[in-house]
GROMACS .gro file of C-alpha atoms in nm:
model
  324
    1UNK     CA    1  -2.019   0.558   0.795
    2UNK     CA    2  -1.881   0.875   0.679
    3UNK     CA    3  -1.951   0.744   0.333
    4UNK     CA    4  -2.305   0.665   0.358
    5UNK     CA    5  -2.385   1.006   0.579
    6UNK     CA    6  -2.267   1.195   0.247
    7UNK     CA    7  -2.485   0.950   0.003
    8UNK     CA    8  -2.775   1.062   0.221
    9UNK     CA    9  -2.715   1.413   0.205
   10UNK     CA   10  -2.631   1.424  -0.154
   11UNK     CA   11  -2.952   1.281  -0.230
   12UNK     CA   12  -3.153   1.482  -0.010
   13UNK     CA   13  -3.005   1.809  -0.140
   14UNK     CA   14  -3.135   1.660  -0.450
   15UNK     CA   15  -3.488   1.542  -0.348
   16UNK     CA   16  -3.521   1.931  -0.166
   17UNK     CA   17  -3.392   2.062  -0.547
   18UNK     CA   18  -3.672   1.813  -0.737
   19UNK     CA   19  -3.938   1.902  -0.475
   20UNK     CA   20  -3.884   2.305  -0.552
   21UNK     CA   21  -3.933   2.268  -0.903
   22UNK     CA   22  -4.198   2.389  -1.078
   23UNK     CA   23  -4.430   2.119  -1.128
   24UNK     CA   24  -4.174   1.937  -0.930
   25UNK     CA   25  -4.025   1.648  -1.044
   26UNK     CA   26  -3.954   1.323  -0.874
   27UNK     CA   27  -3.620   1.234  -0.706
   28UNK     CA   28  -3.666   0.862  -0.680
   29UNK     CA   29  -3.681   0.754  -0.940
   30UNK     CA   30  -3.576   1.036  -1.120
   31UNK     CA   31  -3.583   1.102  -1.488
   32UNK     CA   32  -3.230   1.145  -1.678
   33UNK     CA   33  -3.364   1.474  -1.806
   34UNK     CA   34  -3.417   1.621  -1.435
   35UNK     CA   35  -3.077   1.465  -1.373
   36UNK     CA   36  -2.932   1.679  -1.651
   37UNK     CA   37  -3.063   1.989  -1.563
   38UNK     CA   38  -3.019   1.951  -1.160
   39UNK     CA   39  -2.625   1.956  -1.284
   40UNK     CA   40  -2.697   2.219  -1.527
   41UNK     CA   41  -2.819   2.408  -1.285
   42UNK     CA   42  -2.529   2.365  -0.988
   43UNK     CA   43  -2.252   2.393  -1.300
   44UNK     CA   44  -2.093   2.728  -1.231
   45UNK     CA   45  -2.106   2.724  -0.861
   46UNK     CA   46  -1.993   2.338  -0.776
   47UNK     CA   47  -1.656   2.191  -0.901
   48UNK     CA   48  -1.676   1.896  -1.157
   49UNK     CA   49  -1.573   1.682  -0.901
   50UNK     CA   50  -1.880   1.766  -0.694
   51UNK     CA   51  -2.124   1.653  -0.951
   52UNK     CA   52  -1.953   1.369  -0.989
   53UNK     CA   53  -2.022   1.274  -0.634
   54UNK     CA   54  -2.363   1.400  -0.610
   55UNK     CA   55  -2.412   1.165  -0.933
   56UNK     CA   56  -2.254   0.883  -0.738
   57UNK     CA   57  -2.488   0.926  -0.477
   58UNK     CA   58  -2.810   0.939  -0.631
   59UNK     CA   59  -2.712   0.573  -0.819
   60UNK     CA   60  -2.680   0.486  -0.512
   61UNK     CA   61  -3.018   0.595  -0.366
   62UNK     CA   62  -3.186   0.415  -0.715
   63UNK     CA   63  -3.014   0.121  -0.700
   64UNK     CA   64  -3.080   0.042  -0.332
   65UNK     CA   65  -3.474   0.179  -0.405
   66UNK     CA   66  -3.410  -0.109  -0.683
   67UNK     CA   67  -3.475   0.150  -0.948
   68UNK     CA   68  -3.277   0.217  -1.301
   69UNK     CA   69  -3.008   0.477  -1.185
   70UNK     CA   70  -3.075   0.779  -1.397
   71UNK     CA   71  -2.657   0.830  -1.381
   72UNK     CA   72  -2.591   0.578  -1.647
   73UNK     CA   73  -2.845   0.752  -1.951
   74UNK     CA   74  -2.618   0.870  -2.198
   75UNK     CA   75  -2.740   1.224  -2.177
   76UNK     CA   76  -2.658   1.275  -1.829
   77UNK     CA   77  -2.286   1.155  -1.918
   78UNK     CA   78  -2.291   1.376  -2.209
   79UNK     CA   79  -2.395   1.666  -1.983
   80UNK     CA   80  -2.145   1.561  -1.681
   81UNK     CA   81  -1.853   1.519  -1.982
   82UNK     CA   82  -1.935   1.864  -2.097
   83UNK     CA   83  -1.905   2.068  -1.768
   84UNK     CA   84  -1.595   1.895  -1.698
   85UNK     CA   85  -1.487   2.038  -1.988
   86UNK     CA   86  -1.621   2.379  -1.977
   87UNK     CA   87  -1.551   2.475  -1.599
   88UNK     CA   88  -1.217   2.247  -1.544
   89UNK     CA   89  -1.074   2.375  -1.222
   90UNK     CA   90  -0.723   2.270  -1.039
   91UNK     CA   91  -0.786   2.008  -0.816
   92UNK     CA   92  -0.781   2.156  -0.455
   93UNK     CA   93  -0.581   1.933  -0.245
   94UNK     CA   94  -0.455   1.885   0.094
   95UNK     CA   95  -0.087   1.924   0.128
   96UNK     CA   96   0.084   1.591   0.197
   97UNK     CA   97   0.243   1.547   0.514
   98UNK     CA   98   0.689   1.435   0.486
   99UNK     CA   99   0.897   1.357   0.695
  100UNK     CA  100   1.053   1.649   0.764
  101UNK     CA  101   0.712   1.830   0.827
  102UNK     CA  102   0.638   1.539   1.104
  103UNK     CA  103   0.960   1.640   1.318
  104UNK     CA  104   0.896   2.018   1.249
  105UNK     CA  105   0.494   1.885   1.414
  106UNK     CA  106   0.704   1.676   1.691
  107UNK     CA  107   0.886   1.957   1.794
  108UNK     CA  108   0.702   2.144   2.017
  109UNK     CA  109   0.528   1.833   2.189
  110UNK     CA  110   0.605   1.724   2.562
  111UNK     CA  111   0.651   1.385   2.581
  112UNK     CA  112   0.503   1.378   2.929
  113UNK     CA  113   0.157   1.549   2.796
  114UNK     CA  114  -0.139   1.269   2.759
  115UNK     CA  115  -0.245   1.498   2.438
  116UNK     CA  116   0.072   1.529   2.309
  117UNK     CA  117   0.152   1.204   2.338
  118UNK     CA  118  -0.209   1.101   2.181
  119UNK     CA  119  -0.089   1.305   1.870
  120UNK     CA  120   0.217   1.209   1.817
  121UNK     CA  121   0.111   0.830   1.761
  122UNK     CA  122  -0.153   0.947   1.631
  123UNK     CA  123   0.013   1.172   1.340
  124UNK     CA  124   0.286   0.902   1.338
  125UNK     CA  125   0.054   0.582   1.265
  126UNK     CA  126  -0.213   0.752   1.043
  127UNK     CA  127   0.071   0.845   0.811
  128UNK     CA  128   0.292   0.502   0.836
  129UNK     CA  129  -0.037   0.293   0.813
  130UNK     CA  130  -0.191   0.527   0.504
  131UNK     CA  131  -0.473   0.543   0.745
  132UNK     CA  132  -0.790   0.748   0.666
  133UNK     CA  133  -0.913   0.966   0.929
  134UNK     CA  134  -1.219   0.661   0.959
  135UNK     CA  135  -0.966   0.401   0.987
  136UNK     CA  136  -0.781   0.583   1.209
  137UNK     CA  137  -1.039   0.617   1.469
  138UNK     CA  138  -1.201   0.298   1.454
  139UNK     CA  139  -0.881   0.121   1.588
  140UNK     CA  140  -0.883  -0.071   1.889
  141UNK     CA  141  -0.631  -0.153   2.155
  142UNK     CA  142  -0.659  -0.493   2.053
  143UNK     CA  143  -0.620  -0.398   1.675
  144UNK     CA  144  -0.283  -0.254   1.711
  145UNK     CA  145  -0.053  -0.541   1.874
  146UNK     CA  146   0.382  -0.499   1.899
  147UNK     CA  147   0.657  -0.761   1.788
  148UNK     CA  148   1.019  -0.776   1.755
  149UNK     CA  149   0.971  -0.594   1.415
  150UNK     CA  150   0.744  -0.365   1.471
  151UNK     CA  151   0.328  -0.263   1.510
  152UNK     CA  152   0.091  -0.473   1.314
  153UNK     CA  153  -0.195  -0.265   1.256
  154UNK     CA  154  -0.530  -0.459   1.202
  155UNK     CA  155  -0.775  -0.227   0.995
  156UNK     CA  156  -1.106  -0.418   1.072
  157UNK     CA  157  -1.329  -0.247   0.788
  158UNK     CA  158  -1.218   0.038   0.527
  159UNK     CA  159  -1.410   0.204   0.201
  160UNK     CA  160  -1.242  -0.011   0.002
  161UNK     CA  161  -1.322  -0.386   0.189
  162UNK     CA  162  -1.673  -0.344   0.184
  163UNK     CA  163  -1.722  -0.726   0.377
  164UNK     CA  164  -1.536  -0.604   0.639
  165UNK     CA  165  -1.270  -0.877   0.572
  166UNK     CA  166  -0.964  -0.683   0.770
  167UNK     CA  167  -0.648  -0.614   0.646
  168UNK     CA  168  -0.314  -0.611   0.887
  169UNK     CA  169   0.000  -0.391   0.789
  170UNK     CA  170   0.265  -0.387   0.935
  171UNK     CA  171   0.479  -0.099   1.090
  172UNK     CA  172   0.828  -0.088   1.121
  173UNK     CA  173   1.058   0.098   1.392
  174UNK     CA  174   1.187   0.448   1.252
  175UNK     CA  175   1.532   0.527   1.244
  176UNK     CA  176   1.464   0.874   1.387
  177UNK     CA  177   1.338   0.784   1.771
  178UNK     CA  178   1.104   1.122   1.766
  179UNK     CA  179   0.912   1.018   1.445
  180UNK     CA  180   0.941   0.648   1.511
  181UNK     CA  181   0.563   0.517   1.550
  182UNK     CA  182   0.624   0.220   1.735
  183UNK     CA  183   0.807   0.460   2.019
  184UNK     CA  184   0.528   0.690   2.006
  185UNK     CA  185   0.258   0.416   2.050
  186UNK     CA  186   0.433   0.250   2.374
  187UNK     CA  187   0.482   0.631   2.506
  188UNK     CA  188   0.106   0.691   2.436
  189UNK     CA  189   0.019   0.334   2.607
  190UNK     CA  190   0.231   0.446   2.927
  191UNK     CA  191   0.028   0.774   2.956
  192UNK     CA  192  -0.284   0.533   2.919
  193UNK     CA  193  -0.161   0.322   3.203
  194UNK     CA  194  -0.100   0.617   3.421
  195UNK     CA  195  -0.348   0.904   3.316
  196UNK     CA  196  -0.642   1.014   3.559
  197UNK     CA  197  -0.990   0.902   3.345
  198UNK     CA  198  -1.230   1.207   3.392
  199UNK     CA  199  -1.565   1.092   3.563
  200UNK     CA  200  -1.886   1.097   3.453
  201UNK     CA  201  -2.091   1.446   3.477
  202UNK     CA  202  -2.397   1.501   3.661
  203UNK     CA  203  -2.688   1.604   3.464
  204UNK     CA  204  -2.795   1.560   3.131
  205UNK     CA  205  -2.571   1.299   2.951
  206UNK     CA  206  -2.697   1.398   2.636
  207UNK     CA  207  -2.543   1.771   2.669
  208UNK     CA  208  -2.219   1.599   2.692
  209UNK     CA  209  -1.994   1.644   2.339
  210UNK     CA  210  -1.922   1.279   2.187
  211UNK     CA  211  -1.560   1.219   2.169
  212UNK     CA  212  -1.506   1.432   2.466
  213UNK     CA  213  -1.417   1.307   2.847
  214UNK     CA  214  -1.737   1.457   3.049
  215UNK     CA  215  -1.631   1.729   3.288
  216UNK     CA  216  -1.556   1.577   3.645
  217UNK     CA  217  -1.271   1.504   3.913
  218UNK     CA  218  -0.980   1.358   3.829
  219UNK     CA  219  -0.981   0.944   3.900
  220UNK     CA  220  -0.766   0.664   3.946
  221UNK     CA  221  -0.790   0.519   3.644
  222UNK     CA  222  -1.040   0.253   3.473
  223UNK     CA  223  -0.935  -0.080   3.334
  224UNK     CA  224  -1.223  -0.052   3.112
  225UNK     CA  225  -1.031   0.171   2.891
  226UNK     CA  226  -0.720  -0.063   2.868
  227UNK     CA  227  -0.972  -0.376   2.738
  228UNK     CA  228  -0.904  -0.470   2.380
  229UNK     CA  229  -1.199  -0.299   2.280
  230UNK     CA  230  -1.131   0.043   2.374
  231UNK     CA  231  -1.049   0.273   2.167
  232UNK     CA  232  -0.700   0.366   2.059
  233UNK     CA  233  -0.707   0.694   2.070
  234UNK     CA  234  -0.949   0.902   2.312
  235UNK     CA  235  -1.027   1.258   2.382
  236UNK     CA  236  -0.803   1.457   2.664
  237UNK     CA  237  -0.911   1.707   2.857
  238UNK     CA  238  -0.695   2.047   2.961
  239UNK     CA  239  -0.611   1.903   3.288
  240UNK     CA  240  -0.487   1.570   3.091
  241UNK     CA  241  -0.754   1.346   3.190
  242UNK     CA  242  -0.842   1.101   2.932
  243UNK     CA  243  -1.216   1.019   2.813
  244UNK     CA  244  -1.368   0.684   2.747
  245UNK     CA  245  -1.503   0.736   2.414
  246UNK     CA  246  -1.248   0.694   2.076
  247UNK     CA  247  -1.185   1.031   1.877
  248UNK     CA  248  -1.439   1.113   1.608
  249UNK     CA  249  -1.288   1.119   1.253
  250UNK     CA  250  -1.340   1.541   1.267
  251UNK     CA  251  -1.131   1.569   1.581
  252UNK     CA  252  -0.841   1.392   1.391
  253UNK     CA  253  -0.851   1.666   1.088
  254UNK     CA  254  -0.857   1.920   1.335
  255UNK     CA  255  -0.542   1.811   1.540
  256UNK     CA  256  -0.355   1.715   1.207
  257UNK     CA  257  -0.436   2.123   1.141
  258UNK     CA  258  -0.322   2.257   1.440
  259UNK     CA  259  -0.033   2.086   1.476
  260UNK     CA  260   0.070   2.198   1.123
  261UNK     CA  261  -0.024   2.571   1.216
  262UNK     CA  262   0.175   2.542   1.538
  263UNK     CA  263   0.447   2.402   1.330
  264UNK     CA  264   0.456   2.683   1.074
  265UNK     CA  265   0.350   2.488   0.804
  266UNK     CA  266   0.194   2.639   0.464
  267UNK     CA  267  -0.116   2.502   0.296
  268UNK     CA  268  -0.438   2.335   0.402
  269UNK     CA  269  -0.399   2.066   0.653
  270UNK     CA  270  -0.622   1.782   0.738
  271UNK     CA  271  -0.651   1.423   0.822
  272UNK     CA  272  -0.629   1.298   0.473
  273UNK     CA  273  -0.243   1.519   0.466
  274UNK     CA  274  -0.071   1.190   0.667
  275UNK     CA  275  -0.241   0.916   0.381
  276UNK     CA  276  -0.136   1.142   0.075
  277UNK     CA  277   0.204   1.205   0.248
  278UNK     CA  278   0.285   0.830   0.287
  279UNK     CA  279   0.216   0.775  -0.118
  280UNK     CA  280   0.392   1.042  -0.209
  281UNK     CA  281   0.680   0.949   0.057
  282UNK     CA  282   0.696   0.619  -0.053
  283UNK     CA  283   0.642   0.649  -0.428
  284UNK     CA  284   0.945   0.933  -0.402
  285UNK     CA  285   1.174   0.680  -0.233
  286UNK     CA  286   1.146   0.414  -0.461
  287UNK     CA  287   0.872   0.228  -0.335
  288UNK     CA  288   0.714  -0.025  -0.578
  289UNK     CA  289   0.327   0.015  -0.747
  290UNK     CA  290   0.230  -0.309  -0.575
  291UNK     CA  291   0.382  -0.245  -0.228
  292UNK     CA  292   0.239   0.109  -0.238
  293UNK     CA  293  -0.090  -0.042  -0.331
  294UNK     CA  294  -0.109  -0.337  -0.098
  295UNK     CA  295   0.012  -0.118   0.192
  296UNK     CA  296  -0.261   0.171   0.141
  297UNK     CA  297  -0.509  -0.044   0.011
  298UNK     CA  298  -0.554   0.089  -0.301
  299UNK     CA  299  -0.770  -0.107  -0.543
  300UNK     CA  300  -0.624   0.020  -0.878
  301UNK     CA  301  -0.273   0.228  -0.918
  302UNK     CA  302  -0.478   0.511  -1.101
  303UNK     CA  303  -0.632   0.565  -0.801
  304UNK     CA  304  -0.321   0.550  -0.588
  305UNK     CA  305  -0.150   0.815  -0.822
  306UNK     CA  306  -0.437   1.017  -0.730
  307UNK     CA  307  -0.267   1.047  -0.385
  308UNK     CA  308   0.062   1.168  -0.506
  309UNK     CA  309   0.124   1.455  -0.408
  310UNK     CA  310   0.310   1.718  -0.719
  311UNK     CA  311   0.631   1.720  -0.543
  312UNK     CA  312   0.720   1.406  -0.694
  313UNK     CA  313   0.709   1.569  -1.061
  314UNK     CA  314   1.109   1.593  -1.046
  315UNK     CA  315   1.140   1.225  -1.011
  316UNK     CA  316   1.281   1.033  -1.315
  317UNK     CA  317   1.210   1.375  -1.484
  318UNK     CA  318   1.250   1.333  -1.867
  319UNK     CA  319   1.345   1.691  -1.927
  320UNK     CA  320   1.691   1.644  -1.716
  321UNK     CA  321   1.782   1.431  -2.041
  322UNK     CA  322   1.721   1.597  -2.325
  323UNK     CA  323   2.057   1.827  -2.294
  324UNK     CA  324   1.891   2.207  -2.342
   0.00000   0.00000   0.00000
């Protein structure tokens, strides 16, 4: 979903640029010449990376209008090839979440806090399951199911199983109890169980936030939410009254960020921290291409490298065996 909102928005930021040209020019289908100058034009204030997205997008928009995508004309390559090489940039990346940054997040939570208890198993399974924030949030109680090994984790639809085929992975106990996922799942079911469910607000239902329990007393509790349809992880409210609706993929980047703040931890924090701290976890610790790539879902291993974060440039470094 989050995918196609930013195809539509690419494209109209496009359409709005076409439209303000002078004559102006049409978006769909667009010419590979307008396509050329539209990047021209966004060069110096939009990274490479950027254009290359906005580029993806409007192929998108062509070949769905069932139009010849302007992307693929040589010219617009050339032009796309040349800013990448005139304005190359560092990539700007999220740190990657470690171990030892997940305890330094578990620290400070209460175990008998619904939120903290939310968060931990949700920090905790988003980074053993190399979930994306979407993935993450689309989980149901019935997706996420508990043997003698472990959680299997079934991922019913992600950007890279377009069908919607499902993939299950599997996660193991931890050897540490306060980063162990499976632990912080059944603690976080137990608080489910238990929890008051905030009622329904008077009024307008549409001034309500989505992904947010409605103001209201405190209840008894709802089965509803315990159904194998509900949402795994739901809002909670300062009084620790849990909502009915699943988290939206924004409120997990924010809680990944503040508990990294609270923690004391450097960089930029988001959701995507916990899926480029398992590959570069994993890849440090001797982890295998294919396991890495079967695990996270990854369609190629250039793309999985991608994820890997630059604290792995001291493994199997060359330069410790050249004896300077």
């Amino acid at each position: 979903m989050n995918t196609w909102r930013a195809y539509r928005s690419d494209h109209a930021r496009f359409a709005a640029w076409c439209g303000a040209q002078d004559p102006p020019e049409s978006a769909l289908p667009a010419a590979p010449v307008v396509l050329a100058r539209y990047l021209v034009a966004h060069a110096g204030a939009r990274r490479p990376a950027t254009l290359a997205r906005w580029c993806s997008s409007i192929a998108v928009a062509h070949d769905l209008a069932g139009h010849p995508s302007p992307t693929r004309d040589e010219q617009v390559r050339t032009v796309l090839a040349g800013i990448r090489r005139t304005h190359r940039t560092r990539p700007a990346r999220v740190a990657a979440a470690s171990p030892d940054d997940l305890r330094a997040m578990m620290i400070p939570l209460d175990p008998k806090s619904p939120r903290d208890a939310r968060d931990r198993a949700l920090l905790l399974i988003g980074f053993a399951g190399a979930l994306r924030r979407s993935e993450l949030v689309a989980l149901t109680l019935g997706d996420i199911t508990l043997d003698s090994d472990g959680l299997r984790i079934f991922i019913a639809s992600s950007k890279t199983d377009p069908h919607a085929l499902g993939h299950t992975r599997g996660l193991s106990y931890g050897s540490d109890p306060a980063t162990c996922p499976v632990r912080a799942w059944q603690a976080w079911l137990q608080h489910r169980l238990h929890s008051p469910t905030a009622q329904p607000a008077t009024g307008d239902p549409a001034r309500t936030e989505p992904g947010r329990p409605a103001p209201g007393r405190p209840g008894t509790g709802d089965a509803s939410r315990l159904l194998p349809a509900a949402g795994a992880f739901v809002a909670v409210d300062r009084w620790g009254r849990l909502g009915e609706a699943a988290l939206s993929d924004r409120s997990v980047a924010r809680i990944v960020a503040e508990r990294a703040d609270a923690a004391g931890l450097p960089g930029h924090w988001a959701g995507h921290s916990l899926r480029r701290g398992f590959a570069t976890t994993a890849h440090a610790s001797g982890a295998s291409e294919v396991a890495l790539m079967r695990h996270g879902r990854w369609r190629s291993s250039s793309s999985m490298r991608g994820y890997i974060d630059e604290g792995t440039v001291w493994s199997d470094n060359p330069t410790r065996r050249l004896g300077l």
